[in-house]
mmCIF file of C-alpha atoms in Angstrom:
data_model
loop_
_atom_site.group_PDB
_atom_site.id
_atom_site.type_symbol
_atom_site.label_atom_id
_atom_site.label_comp_id
_atom_site.label_asym_id
_atom_site.label_seq_id
_atom_site.Cartn_x
_atom_site.Cartn_y
_atom_site.Cartn_z
ATOM 1 C CA MET A 25 55.178 16.949 40.711
ATOM 2 C CA SER A 26 54.100 14.731 38.023
ATOM 3 C CA LEU A 27 50.830 15.704 35.434
ATOM 4 C CA THR A 28 49.099 12.613 35.021
ATOM 5 C CA ILE A 29 46.314 13.378 31.863
ATOM 6 C CA ASP A 30 43.656 10.394 32.089
ATOM 7 C CA ALA A 31 42.822 8.839 28.839
ATOM 8 C CA PRO A 32 39.524 9.488 27.234
ATOM 9 C CA ARG A 33 37.071 6.873 28.527
ATOM 10 C CA ALA A 34 35.765 4.556 25.748
ATOM 11 C CA LYS A 35 32.104 5.325 25.543
ATOM 12 C CA THR A 36 30.060 2.186 25.342
ATOM 13 C CA PRO A 37 28.447 1.988 22.052
ATOM 14 C CA ALA A 38 24.701 3.482 21.973
ATOM 15 C CA LYS A 39 22.057 0.945 21.142
ATOM 16 C CA LYS A 40 21.078 1.672 17.469
ATOM 17 C CA ARG A 41 17.394 2.438 16.978
ATOM 18 C CA THR A 42 15.291 1.840 13.848
ATOM 19 C CA ASN A 43 15.189 5.615 12.214
ATOM 20 C CA TRP A 44 11.463 5.299 11.383
ATOM 21 C CA GLU A 45 11.300 8.703 9.664
ATOM 22 C CA LYS A 46 14.191 8.065 7.087
ATOM 23 C CA TRP A 47 12.568 4.485 6.334
ATOM 24 C CA GLY A 48 9.205 6.256 6.051
ATOM 25 C CA TRP A 49 11.094 8.557 3.720
ATOM 26 C CA VAL A 50 12.614 6.073 1.644
ATOM 27 C CA TYR A 51 9.387 3.982 1.417
ATOM 28 C CA MET A 52 7.687 7.232 0.043
ATOM 29 C CA ARG A 53 10.359 7.612 -2.958
ATOM 30 C CA VAL A 54 10.307 3.872 -3.833
ATOM 31 C CA SER A 55 6.980 3.204 -3.530
ATOM 32 C CA GLY A 56 5.905 6.532 -5.339
ATOM 33 C CA VAL A 57 7.990 5.344 -8.402
ATOM 34 C CA LEU A 58 6.551 1.427 -8.268
ATOM 35 C CA LEU A 59 2.821 3.367 -8.130
ATOM 36 C CA ILE A 60 3.353 5.387 -11.209
ATOM 37 C CA VAL A 61 4.300 1.981 -13.054
ATOM 38 C CA LEU A 62 1.488 0.000 -11.523
ATOM 39 C CA VAL A 63 -1.266 2.882 -12.190
ATOM 40 C CA PHE A 64 -0.481 3.580 -15.780
ATOM 41 C CA GLY A 65 0.056 0.084 -16.353
ATOM 42 C CA HIS A 66 -3.655 -0.158 -14.799
ATOM 43 C CA LEU A 67 -5.001 2.643 -16.935
ATOM 44 C CA PHE A 68 -3.325 1.216 -20.095
ATOM 45 C CA SER A 69 -4.713 -2.358 -19.881
ATOM 46 C CA ASN A 70 -8.363 -0.957 -18.988
ATOM 47 C CA LEU A 71 -8.674 2.095 -21.129
ATOM 48 C CA MET A 72 -6.470 1.352 -24.263
ATOM 49 C CA ILE A 73 -6.583 -2.105 -25.012
ATOM 50 C CA GLY A 74 -9.695 -3.755 -26.372
ATOM 51 C CA ASP A 75 -13.036 -1.167 -26.270
ATOM 52 C CA GLY A 76 -11.488 0.912 -23.661
ATOM 53 C CA VAL A 77 -14.179 2.164 -20.850
ATOM 54 C CA HIS A 78 -17.033 1.149 -22.699
ATOM 55 C CA ALA A 79 -15.829 -2.713 -22.091
ATOM 56 C CA ILE A 80 -15.469 -2.204 -18.360
ATOM 57 C CA ASP A 81 -18.139 -4.233 -16.365
ATOM 58 C CA PHE A 82 -18.542 -7.246 -13.785
ATOM 59 C CA GLY A 83 -17.130 -9.800 -16.655
ATOM 60 C CA PHE A 84 -14.238 -7.490 -17.428
ATOM 61 C CA VAL A 85 -13.010 -7.044 -13.629
ATOM 62 C CA GLY A 86 -14.003 -10.709 -12.841
ATOM 63 C CA GLY A 87 -12.108 -11.733 -16.179
ATOM 64 C CA LYS A 88 -8.967 -9.918 -14.934
ATOM 65 C CA LEU A 89 -9.176 -11.228 -11.312
ATOM 66 C CA SER A 90 -9.374 -14.755 -12.550
ATOM 67 C CA GLN A 91 -5.633 -14.411 -13.973
ATOM 68 C CA PRO A 92 -3.014 -14.547 -11.276
ATOM 69 C CA PHE A 93 -1.175 -12.153 -12.830
ATOM 70 C CA TRP A 94 -3.447 -9.104 -12.380
ATOM 71 C CA LYS A 95 -4.422 -10.575 -8.884
ATOM 72 C CA VAL A 96 -0.581 -9.912 -8.146
ATOM 73 C CA TRP A 97 -0.576 -6.669 -9.795
ATOM 74 C CA ASP A 98 -3.951 -5.473 -8.164
ATOM 75 C CA THR A 99 -2.708 -6.359 -4.515
ATOM 76 C CA LEU A 100 0.705 -4.615 -4.954
ATOM 77 C CA LEU A 101 -1.166 -1.711 -6.237
ATOM 78 C CA LEU A 102 -3.847 -1.681 -3.223
ATOM 79 C CA TRP A 103 -1.026 -2.378 -0.598
ATOM 80 C CA LEU A 104 1.431 0.165 -2.024
ATOM 81 C CA ALA A 105 -1.307 3.151 -2.512
ATOM 82 C CA LEU A 106 -2.820 2.552 0.765
ATOM 83 C CA ILE A 107 0.646 2.404 2.915
ATOM 84 C CA HIS A 108 1.831 5.635 0.819
ATOM 85 C CA GLY A 109 -1.234 7.553 1.507
ATOM 86 C CA ALA A 110 -1.227 6.670 5.027
ATOM 87 C CA ASN A 111 2.278 7.333 5.611
ATOM 88 C CA GLY A 112 1.700 10.621 3.809
ATOM 89 C CA MET A 113 -1.392 11.376 5.884
ATOM 90 C CA ARG A 114 1.003 10.324 8.993
ATOM 91 C CA THR A 115 3.406 13.112 7.710
ATOM 92 C CA ILE A 116 0.902 15.461 7.550
ATOM 93 C CA VAL A 117 -0.585 14.605 11.215
ATOM 94 C CA ASN A 118 3.032 14.863 12.656
ATOM 95 C CA ASP A 119 3.742 18.593 11.059
ATOM 96 C CA TYR A 120 0.380 20.094 11.885
ATOM 97 C CA VAL A 121 -1.277 18.211 15.058
ATOM 98 C CA THR A 122 0.352 19.722 18.054
ATOM 99 C CA ARG A 123 -1.430 18.084 20.585
ATOM 100 C CA PRO A 124 0.518 14.708 21.336
ATOM 101 C CA ARG A 125 -2.846 12.845 22.478
ATOM 102 C CA LEU A 126 -4.865 14.140 19.472
ATOM 103 C CA ALA A 127 -1.794 13.273 17.280
ATOM 104 C CA GLN A 128 -1.848 9.707 18.551
ATOM 105 C CA GLY A 129 -5.692 9.413 18.096
ATOM 106 C CA PHE A 130 -5.184 10.771 14.521
ATOM 107 C CA LYS A 131 -2.061 8.149 14.096
ATOM 108 C CA VAL A 132 -3.900 5.034 15.405
ATOM 109 C CA ALA A 133 -7.339 5.781 13.287
ATOM 110 C CA LEU A 134 -5.176 5.969 10.229
ATOM 111 C CA PHE A 135 -3.439 2.774 10.825
ATOM 112 C CA LEU A 136 -6.565 0.941 11.617
ATOM 113 C CA SER A 137 -8.438 2.313 8.627
ATOM 114 C CA ALA A 138 -5.543 1.514 6.210
ATOM 115 C CA ALA A 139 -5.421 -1.865 7.783
ATOM 116 C CA LEU A 140 -8.961 -2.686 7.545
ATOM 117 C CA LEU A 141 -9.093 -1.235 3.710
ATOM 118 C CA ILE A 142 -5.881 -3.524 2.826
ATOM 119 C CA LEU A 143 -7.516 -6.377 4.305
ATOM 120 C CA LEU A 144 -10.974 -6.174 2.883
ATOM 121 C CA GLY A 145 -9.203 -5.265 -0.855
ATOM 122 C CA THR A 146 -6.730 -8.458 -0.817
ATOM 123 C CA PHE A 147 -9.960 -10.257 0.435
ATOM 124 C CA VAL A 148 -11.521 -9.443 -2.538
ATOM 125 C CA ILE A 149 -9.271 -9.603 -4.890
ATOM 126 C CA TYR A 150 -8.361 -13.086 -3.907
ATOM 127 C CA THR A 151 -12.102 -14.275 -3.080
ATOM 128 C CA LEU A 152 -14.108 -12.893 -5.932
ATOM 129 C CA ASP A 153 -15.709 -15.598 -8.048
ATOM 130 C CA PRO A 154 -17.095 -14.654 -11.195
ATOM 131 C CA CYS A 155 -18.695 -17.786 -11.924
ATOM 132 C CA PRO A 156 -20.858 -18.548 -9.152
ATOM 133 C CA ALA A 157 -21.990 -22.317 -9.025
ATOM 134 C CA GLY A 158 -25.738 -22.230 -9.579
ATOM 135 C CA ALA A 159 -25.929 -18.880 -11.137
ATOM 136 C CA ASP A 160 -27.890 -18.356 -14.269
ATOM 137 C CA PRO A 161 -25.933 -18.909 -17.455
ATOM 138 C CA ALA A 162 -27.272 -15.630 -18.764
ATOM 139 C CA LEU A 163 -25.973 -13.340 -16.035
ATOM 140 C CA VAL A 164 -22.513 -14.741 -15.637
ATOM 141 C CA ALA A 165 -19.696 -13.771 -17.527
ATOM 142 C CA SER A 166 -18.654 -14.722 -20.738
ATOM 143 C CA PHE A 167 -15.537 -16.896 -19.891
ATOM 144 C CA CYS A 168 -17.595 -18.712 -17.131
ATOM 145 C CA PRO A 169 -18.171 -22.476 -18.237
ATOM 146 C CA THR A 170 -21.598 -23.533 -18.937
ATOM 147 C CA PRO A 171 -23.083 -26.430 -17.421
#
């Protein structure tokens, strides 16, 4: 009588799926650090340099957004903050909303509102023209060329 021991069968490797919760967690930490730098840089440039809060008007904003550096800075601030906030709200929905369809509805609403605000904000940052053609020179910003 012989005993045969079957060798363990090799399992086929499971298809790897992306762990979205892990990447959401990583994003929150990285974006949080970047947002601290972006927000305090934004506050410093707006409040500490020049005349402070008294200098902030349409001309000040238009002047900043006429420079590519500030366009990129404000775009990063907008995108990171909105995605960070929406991801945080998604986590709250996951933790506290127990009805699956309601949770899904909240997440869709979060995604749509964040996407809309990102699109509109980016549109404003890159299309704002502080020196519109044909405007009264007395009403345009001081850095605009006068005809």
